[in-house]
Coordinates of C-alpha atoms and ligand atoms in Angstrom, one line a residue:
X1 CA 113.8 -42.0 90.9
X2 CA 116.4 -39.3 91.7
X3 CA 115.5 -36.3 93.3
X4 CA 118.6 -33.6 94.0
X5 CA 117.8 -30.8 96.3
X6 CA 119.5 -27.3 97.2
X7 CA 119.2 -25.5 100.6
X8 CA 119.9 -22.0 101.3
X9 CA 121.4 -20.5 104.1
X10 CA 118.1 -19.7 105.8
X11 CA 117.1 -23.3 105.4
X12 CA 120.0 -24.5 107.3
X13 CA 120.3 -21.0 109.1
X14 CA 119.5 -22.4 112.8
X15 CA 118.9 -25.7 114.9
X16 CA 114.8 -24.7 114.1
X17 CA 115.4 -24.3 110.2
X18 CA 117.7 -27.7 110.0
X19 CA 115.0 -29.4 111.8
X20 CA 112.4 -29.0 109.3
X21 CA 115.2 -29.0 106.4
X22 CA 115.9 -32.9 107.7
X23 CA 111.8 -33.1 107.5
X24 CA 111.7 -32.3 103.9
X25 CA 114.6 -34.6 102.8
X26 CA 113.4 -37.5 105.4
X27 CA 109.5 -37.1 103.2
X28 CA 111.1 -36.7 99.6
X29 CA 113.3 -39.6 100.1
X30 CA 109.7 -41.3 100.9
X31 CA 108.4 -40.2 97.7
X32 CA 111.6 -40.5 95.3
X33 CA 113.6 -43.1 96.4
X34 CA 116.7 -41.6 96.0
X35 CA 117.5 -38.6 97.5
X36 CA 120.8 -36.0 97.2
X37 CA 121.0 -32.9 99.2
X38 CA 123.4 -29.9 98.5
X39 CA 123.7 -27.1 101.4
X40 CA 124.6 -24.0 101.8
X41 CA 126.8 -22.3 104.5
X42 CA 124.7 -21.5 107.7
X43 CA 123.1 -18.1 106.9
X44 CA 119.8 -16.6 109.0
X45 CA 119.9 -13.6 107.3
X46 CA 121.2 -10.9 107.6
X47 CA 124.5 -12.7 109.2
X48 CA 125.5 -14.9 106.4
X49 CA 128.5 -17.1 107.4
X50 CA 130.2 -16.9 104.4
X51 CA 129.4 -13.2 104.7
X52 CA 131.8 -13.7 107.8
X53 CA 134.4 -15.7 106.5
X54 CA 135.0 -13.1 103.8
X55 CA 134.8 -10.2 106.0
X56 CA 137.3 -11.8 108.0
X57 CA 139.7 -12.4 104.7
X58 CA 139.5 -8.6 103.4
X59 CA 139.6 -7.2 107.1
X60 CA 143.1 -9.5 107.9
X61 CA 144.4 -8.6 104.2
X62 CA 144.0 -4.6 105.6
X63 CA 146.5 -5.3 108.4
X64 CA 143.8 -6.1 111.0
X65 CA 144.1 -8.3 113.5
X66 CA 141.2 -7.9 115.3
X67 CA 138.4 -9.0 113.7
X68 CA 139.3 -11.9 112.2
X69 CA 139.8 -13.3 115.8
X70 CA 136.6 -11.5 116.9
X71 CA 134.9 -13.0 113.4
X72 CA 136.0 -16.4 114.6
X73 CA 134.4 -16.4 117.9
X74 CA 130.9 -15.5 116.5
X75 CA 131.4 -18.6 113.8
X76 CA 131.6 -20.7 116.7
X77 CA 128.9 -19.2 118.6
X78 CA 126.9 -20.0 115.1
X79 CA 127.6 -23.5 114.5
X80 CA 128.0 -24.4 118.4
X81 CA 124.8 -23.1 119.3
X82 CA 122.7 -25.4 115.8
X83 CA 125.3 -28.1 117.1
X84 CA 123.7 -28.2 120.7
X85 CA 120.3 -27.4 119.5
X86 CA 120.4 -31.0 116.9
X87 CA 122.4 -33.4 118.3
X88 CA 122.8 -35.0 121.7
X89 CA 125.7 -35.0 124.2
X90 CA 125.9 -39.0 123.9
X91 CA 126.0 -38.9 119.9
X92 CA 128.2 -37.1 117.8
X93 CA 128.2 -33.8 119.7
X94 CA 131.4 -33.6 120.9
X95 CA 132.5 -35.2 117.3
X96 CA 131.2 -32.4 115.5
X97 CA 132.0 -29.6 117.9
X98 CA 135.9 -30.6 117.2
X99 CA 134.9 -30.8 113.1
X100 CA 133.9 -27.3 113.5
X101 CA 136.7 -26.3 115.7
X102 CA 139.4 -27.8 113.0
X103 CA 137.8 -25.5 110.4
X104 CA 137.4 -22.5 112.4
X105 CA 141.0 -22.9 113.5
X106 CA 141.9 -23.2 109.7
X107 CA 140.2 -20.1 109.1
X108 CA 141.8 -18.1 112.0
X109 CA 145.8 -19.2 110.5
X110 CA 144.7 -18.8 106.8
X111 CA 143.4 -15.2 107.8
X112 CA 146.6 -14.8 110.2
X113 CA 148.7 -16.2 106.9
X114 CA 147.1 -13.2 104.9
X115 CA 148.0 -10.8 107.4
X116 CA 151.2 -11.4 107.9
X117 CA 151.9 -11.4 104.0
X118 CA 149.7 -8.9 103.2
X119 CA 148.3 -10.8 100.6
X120 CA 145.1 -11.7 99.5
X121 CA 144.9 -14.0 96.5
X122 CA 141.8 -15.2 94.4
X123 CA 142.9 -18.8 95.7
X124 CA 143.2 -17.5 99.5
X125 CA 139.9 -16.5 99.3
X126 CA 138.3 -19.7 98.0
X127 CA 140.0 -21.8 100.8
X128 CA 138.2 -19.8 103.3
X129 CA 135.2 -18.6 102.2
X130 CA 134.2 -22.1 101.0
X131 CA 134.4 -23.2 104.8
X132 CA 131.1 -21.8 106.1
X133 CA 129.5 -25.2 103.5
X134 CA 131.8 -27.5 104.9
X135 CA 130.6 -27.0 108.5
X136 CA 126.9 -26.9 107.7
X137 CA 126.8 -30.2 105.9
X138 CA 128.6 -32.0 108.7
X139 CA 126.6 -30.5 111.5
X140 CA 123.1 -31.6 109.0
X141 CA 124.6 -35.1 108.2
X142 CA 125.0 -35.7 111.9
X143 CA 122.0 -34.6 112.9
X144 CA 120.4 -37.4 110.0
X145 CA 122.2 -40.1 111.4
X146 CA 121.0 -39.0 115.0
X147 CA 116.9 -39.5 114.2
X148 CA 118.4 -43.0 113.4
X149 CA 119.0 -42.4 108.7
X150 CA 122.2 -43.2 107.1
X151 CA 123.7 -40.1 106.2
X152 CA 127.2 -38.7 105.1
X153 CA 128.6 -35.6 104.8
X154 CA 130.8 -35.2 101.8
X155 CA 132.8 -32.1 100.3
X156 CA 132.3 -31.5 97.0
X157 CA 136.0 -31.0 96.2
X158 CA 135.5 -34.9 96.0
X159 CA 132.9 -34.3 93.3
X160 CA 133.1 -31.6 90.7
X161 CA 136.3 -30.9 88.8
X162 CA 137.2 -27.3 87.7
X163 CA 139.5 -25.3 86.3
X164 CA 141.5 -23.2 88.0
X165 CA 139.5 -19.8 87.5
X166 CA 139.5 -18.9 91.2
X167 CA 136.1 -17.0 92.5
X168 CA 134.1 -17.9 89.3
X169 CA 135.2 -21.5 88.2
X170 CA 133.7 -23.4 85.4
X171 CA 133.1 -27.5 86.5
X172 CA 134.4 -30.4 83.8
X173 CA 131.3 -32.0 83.0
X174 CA 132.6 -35.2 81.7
X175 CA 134.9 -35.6 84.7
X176 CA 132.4 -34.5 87.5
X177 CA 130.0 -37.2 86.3
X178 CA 132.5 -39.5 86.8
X179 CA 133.4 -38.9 90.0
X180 CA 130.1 -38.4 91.2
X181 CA 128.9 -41.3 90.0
X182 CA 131.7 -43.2 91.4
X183 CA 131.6 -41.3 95.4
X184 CA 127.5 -41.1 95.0
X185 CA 125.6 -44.1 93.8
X186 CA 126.8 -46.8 95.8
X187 CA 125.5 -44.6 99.0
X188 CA 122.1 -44.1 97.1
X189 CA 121.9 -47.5 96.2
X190 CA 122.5 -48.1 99.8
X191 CA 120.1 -46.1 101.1
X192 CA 122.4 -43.6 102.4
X193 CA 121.3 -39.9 102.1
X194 CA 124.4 -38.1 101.3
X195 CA 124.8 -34.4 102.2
X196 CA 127.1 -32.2 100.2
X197 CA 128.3 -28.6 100.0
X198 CA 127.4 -26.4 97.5
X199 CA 129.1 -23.7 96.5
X200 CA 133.0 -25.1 96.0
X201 CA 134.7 -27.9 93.6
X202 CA 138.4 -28.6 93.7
X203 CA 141.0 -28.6 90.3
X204 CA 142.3 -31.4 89.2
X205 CA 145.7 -30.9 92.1
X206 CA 142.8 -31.0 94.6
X207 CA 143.0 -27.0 95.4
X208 CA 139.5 -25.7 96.5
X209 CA 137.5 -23.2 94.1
X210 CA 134.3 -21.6 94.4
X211 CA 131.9 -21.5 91.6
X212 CA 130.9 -17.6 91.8
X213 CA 127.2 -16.2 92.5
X214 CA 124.8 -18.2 93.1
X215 CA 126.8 -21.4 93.2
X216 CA 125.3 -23.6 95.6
X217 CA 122.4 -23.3 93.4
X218 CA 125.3 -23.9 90.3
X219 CA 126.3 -27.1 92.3
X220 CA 122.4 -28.5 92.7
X221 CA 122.2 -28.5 88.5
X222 CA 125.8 -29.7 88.2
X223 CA 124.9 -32.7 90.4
X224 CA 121.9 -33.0 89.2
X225 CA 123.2 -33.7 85.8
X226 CA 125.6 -35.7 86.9
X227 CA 123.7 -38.3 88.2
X228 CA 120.8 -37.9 85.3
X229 CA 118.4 -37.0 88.5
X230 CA 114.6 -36.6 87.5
X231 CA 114.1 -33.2 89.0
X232 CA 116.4 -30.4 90.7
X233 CA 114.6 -28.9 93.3
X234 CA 116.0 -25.7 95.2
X235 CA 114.5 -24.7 98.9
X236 CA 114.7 -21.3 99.5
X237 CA 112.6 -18.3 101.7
X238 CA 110.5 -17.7 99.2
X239 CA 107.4 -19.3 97.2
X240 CA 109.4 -20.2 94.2
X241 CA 110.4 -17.2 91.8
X242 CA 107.9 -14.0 92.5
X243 CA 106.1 -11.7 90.0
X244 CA 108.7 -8.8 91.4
X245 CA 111.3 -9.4 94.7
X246 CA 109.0 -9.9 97.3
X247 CA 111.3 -7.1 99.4
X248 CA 109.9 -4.5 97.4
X249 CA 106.7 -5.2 96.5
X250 CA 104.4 -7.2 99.0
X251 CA 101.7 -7.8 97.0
X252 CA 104.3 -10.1 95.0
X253 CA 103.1 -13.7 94.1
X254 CA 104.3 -16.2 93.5
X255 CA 104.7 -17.6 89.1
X256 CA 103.9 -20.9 88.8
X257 CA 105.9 -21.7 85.6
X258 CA 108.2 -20.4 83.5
X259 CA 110.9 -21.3 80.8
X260 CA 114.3 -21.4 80.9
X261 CA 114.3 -18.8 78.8
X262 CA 112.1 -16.2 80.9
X263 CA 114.2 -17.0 84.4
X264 CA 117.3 -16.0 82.6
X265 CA 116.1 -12.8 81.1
X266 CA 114.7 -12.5 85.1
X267 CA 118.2 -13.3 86.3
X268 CA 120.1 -11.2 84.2
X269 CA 118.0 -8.4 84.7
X270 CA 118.6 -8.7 88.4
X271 CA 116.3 -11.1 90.0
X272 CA 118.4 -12.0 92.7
X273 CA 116.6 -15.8 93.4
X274 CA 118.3 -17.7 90.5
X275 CA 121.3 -16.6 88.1
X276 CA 121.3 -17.8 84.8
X277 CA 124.5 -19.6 84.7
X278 CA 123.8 -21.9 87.5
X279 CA 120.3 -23.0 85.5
X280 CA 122.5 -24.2 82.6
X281 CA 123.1 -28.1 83.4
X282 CA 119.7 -28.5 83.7
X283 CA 118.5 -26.9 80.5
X284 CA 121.6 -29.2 78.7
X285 CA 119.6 -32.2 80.1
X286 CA 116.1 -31.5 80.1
X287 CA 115.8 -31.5 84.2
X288 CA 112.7 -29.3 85.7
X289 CA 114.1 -27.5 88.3
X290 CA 111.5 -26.6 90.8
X291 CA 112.1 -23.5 94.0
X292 CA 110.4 -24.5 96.7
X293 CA 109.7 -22.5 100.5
X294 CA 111.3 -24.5 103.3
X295 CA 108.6 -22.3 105.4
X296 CA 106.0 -23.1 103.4
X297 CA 106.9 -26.8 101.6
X298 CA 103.5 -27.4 100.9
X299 CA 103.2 -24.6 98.5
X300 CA 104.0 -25.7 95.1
X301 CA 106.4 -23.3 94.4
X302 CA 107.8 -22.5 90.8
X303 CA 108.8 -25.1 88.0
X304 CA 111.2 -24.3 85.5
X305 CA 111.3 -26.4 82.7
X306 CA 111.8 -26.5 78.7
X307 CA 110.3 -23.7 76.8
X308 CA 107.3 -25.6 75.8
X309 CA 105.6 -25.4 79.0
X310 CA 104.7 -22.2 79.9
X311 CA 101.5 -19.6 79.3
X312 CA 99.9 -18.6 82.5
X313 CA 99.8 -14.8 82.2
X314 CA 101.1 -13.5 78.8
X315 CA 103.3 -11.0 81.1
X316 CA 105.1 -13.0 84.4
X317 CA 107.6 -10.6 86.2
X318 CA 109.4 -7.5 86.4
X319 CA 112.9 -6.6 87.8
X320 CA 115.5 -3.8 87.9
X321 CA 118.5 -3.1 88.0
X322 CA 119.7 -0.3 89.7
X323 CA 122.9 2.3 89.8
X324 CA 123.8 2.1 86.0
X325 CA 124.6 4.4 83.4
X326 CA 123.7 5.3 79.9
X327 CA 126.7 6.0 77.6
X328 CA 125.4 7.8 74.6
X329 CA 127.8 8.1 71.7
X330 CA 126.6 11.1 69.0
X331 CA 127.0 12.7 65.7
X332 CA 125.5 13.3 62.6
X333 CA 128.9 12.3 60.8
X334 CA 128.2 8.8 62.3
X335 CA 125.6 8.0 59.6
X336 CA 126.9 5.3 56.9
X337 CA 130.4 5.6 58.3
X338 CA 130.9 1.8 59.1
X339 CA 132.6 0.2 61.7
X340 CA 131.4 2.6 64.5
X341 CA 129.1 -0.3 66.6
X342 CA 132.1 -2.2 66.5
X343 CA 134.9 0.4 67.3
X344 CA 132.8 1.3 70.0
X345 CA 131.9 -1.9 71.8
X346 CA 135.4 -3.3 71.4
X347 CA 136.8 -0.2 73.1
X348 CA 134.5 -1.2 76.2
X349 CA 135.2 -4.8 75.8
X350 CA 139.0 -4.3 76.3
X351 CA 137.9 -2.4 79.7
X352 CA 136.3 -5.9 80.5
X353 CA 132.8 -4.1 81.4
X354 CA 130.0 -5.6 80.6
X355 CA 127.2 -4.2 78.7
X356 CA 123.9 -5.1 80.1
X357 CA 121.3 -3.2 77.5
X358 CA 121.8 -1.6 73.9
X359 CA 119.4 0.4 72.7
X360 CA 118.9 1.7 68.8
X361 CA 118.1 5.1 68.3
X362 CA 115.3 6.1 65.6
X363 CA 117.6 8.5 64.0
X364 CA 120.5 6.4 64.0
X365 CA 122.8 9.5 64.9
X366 CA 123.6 8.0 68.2
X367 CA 124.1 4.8 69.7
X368 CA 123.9 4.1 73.3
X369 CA 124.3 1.4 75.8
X370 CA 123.9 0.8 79.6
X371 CA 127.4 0.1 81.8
X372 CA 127.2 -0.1 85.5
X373 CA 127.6 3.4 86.9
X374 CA 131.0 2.4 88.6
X375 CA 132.4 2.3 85.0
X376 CA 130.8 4.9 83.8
X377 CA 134.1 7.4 83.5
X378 CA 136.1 4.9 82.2
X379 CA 134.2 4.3 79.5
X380 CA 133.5 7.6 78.3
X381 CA 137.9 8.3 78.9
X382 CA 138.8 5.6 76.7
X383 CA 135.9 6.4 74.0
X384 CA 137.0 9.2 74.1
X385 CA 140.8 8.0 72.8
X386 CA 139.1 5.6 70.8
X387 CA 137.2 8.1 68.4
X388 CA 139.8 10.9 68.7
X389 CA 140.1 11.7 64.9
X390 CA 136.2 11.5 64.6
X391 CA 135.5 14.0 67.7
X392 CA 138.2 16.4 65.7
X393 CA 136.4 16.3 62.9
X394 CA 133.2 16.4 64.3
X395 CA 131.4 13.2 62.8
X396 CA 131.5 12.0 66.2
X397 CA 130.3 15.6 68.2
X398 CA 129.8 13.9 71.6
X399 CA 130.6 11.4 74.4
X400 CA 128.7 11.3 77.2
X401 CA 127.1 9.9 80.4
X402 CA 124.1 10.1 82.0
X403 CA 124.3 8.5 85.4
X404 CA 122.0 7.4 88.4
X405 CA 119.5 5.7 86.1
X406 CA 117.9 1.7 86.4
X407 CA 116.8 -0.1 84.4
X408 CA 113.3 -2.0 84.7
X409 CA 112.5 -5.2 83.0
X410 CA 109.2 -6.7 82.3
X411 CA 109.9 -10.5 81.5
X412 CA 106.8 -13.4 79.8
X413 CA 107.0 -15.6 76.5
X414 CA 103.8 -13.3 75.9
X415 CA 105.6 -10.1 75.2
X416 CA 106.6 -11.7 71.6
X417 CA 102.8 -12.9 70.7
X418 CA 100.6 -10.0 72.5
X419 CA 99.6 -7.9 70.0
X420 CA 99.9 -4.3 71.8
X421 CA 101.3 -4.8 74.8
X422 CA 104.7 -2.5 74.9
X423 CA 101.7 -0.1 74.2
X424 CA 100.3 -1.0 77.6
X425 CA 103.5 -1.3 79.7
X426 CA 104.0 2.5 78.1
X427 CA 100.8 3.6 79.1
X428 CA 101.1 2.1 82.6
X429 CA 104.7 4.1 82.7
X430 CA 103.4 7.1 81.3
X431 CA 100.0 7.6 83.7
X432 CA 102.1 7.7 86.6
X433 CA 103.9 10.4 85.0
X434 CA 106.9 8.0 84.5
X435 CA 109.5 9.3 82.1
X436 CA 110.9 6.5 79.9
X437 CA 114.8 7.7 78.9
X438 CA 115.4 4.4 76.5
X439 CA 113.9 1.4 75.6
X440 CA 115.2 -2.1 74.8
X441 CA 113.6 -5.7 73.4
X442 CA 115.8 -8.7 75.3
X443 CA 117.3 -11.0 72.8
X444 CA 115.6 -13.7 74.3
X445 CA 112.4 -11.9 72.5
X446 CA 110.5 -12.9 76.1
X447 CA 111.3 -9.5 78.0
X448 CA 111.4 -5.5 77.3
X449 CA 113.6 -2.8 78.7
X450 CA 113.1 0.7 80.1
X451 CA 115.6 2.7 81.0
X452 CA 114.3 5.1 83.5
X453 CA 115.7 8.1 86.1
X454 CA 116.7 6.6 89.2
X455 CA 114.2 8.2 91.6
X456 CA 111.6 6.8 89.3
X457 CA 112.8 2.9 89.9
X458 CA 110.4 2.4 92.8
X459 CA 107.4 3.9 91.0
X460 CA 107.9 2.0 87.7
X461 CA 108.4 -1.2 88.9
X462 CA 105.0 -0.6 91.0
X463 CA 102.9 0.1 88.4
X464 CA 104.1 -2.6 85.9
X465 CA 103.4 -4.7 88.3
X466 CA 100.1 -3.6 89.0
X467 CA 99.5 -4.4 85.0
X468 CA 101.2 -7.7 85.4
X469 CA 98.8 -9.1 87.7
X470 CA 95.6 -7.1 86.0
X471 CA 96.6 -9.5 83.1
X472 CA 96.7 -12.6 85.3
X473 CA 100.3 -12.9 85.5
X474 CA 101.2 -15.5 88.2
X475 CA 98.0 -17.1 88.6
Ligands
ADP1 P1 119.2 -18.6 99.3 O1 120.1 -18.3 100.5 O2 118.1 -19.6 99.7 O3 120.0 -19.0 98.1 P2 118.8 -16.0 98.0 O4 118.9 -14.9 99.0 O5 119.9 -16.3 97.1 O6 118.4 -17.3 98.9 O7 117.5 -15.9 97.1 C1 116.2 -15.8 97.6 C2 115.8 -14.3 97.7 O8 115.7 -13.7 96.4 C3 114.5 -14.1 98.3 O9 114.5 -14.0 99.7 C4 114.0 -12.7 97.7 O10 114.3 -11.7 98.7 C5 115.0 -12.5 96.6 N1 114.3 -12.2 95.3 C6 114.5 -11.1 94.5 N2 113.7 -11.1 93.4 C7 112.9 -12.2 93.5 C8 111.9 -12.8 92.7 N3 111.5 -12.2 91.6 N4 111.3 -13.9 93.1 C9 111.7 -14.5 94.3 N5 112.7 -14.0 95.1 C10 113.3 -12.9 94.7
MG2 MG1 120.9 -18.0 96.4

């Protein structure tokens, strides 16, 4: 059996949190037999290292000199002080100190490089902010090999194969399974635990990439499909994927399963603990993926798997999204004149913003849409060119923005097959005197969508969650 697992930052955030980390892969590899660990950079919130690496970037790119050298001293102070807290002076201490010192050295001329050009490209920033995973797997592989396991550290530039999409790129699939197969099995057929960093692949010259939000989690499903593993299982802070983010509501619990489909309606909506993207090999090829609590391993966490497994609560989470704006685009001369959906949503597309919600009005004089609020006057500007003709004439009699608004969204397979229960989430809204501007169905039919004031975010996403659990969502 194969078994790939994912840690965050905070699981490989100190000496402590690496210690149990090695724990959990030393009693799955018990258990499963084979055993492949992705990591991410070293990150005990709320210092991220990669957080640190970037800072360093943008801060050099600005003309400052200062604190990428600054910067550079604390990543050492990071990785020097997990370094002497794991391994001994007679192992691989000294080994591992100079590993880190090459890379923090590479950071400090990279930065220096885009100081003096003043120059800060898409590739720049891949090299450097795809360092902090580099570190942290050799410092973790080390550490293995020091309780006495065979363990290697490996890059994953080795591994996946992108394009050359800088910041966001896309992995071959056919060519990463190859070479993962190739660098991979003869270590697990070995014995060997390797250890490898999430986050970056390499193009086909060998150039490091990143692979956008959420990637270390991108490079667990990639490798997990890759080597046809049996489950993907991603360690994190929390107790697998919560009824709401645990930040804002404590009495969050923790959702025992859910589909594919429901995590990305979660994760598009703005549940920051998985994005939807980085679920996608795993769906392809039918792999649960479970999220699991370093801090708390012996909770079961949350399994996502195939949409036929589900049901435990007809309503499972709610999320929001806030600091967006609703564009509304009106007139009673926009009846039967066709064409105006689509003049209208190409003219945003060509902006390259994304729309996250659409919503129908009943009188189908307008038609409105959510943008974040940052594109909000850009919109309604080239709208406004767009429909020029149609404002003169007054079939189109207004463009406009409303602004500071969220939008909250209530996700579960049961929101399709429960009779009455937008009436419910409405009456929850509306008894706390709730005002609901717009509403929305997901069109993965397994969530719902109110658009509500801003200053009414908190409130909302309170109360549906009180209803959430009142109808055993979770449990
Ligand atoms: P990691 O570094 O392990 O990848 P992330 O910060 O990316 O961790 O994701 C985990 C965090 O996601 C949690 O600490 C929690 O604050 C946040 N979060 C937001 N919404 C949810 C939710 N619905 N369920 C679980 N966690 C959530
Ligand atoms: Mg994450």
């Amino acid at each position: 059996m194969t078994l790939v697992m994912k840690f965050g930052g905070t699981s490989v955030g100190s000496a402590a949190a690496m210690r149990e980390t090695a724990d959990l892969i030393l009693q799955a590899r018990d258990t499963w037999g084979n055993v492949a660990v992705i990591a991410s950079a070293m990150g005990s919130k709320p210092v991220k290292v990669t957080d640190l690496l970037l800072q360093g970037a943008h801060t050099a790119y600005t003309g400052d000199r200062e604190t990428y050298t600054r910067l550079a001293g604390q990543l050492r102070n990071i990785h020097y002080e997990a370094i002497d807290g794991l391994l001994s002076p007679e192992g691989e201490r000294q080994i591992v100190l100079a590993e880190v010192e090459r890379f923090i050295d590479r950071f400090t001329s990279l930065c220096g490089a885009v100081n003096v050009l003043g120059e800060l490209t898409p590739r720049a920033l891949d090299a450097i902010s795809g360092m902090g995973e580099q570190m942290s797997v050799r410092i973790l592989a080390a550490y293995l090999r020091e309780l006495g396991y065979d363990s290697e550290a490996i890059d994953a530039t080795e591994l996946i194969l992108t394009d050359d999409n800088f910041q966001s790129a896309a992995p071959q699939t056919a060519a990463t399974r190859a070479r993962t197969v190739a660098r991979l099995q003869p270590l697990l057929d070995a014995g060997a635990i390797p250890i490898i960093t999430g986050f970056i692949g390499a193009t086909a010259d060998g150039v490091t990439t990143t692979l956008g939000r959420g990637g270390s989690d991108f490079s667990a499903a990639i490798l997990g499909q890759a080597l046809d593993a049996d489950e993907v299982w991603i360690w994190t802070d929390v107790d697998g994927v919560m009824s709401a983010d645990p930040r804002l509501v404590p009495s969050a619990v923790s959702i025992p399963t859910l589909s594919f489909r429901e995590v990305s309606e979660l994760a598009y909506y703005g549940a920051r603990v998985l994005h939807a993207k980085t679920m996608r090999p795993c769906i392809e090829s039918g792999i649960p993926l479970r999220i699991k609590n370093t801090f708390n391993p012996t909770h079961p966490g949350t399994v996502i798997e195939d949409d036929a497994a589900q049901q435990n609560g007809e309503l499972k989470a709610v999320t929001a999204i806030k600091g967006v704006s609703m564009i509304t685009v009106e007139g009673k001369g926009m009846i039967g004149v066709p064409g105006i959906a689509a003049r209208t949503f190409g003219a945003v597309a060509r902006l390259d913003v994304s729309v996250l919600l659409i919503t129908q009005a009943s009188s189908e004089q307008s038609i409105c849409f959510i943008v974040p609020e940052a594109s909000a006057i850009s919109v309604v500007g080239s709208l406004g060119a767009e429909f020029a003709e149609e404002l003169q004439r007054r079939d189109i009699e207004r463009i406009w923005s409303r602004d500071a608004i969220a939008i909250v969204t209530i996700v579960g397979a049961g929101i399709q097959t429960t009779y009455g229960i937008a009436g419910r989430i409405f009456s929850a809204l509306g008894d706390h005197t709730v005002n609901v501007i717009a509403i929305a169905q997901g069109s993965s039919e397994c969530g719902i969508s109110v658009v509500v004031a801003g200053e009414d975010v908190g409130r909302a996403v309170e109360h549906v969650h009180e209803l959430i659990v009142a109808r055993g969502g979770g449990r």
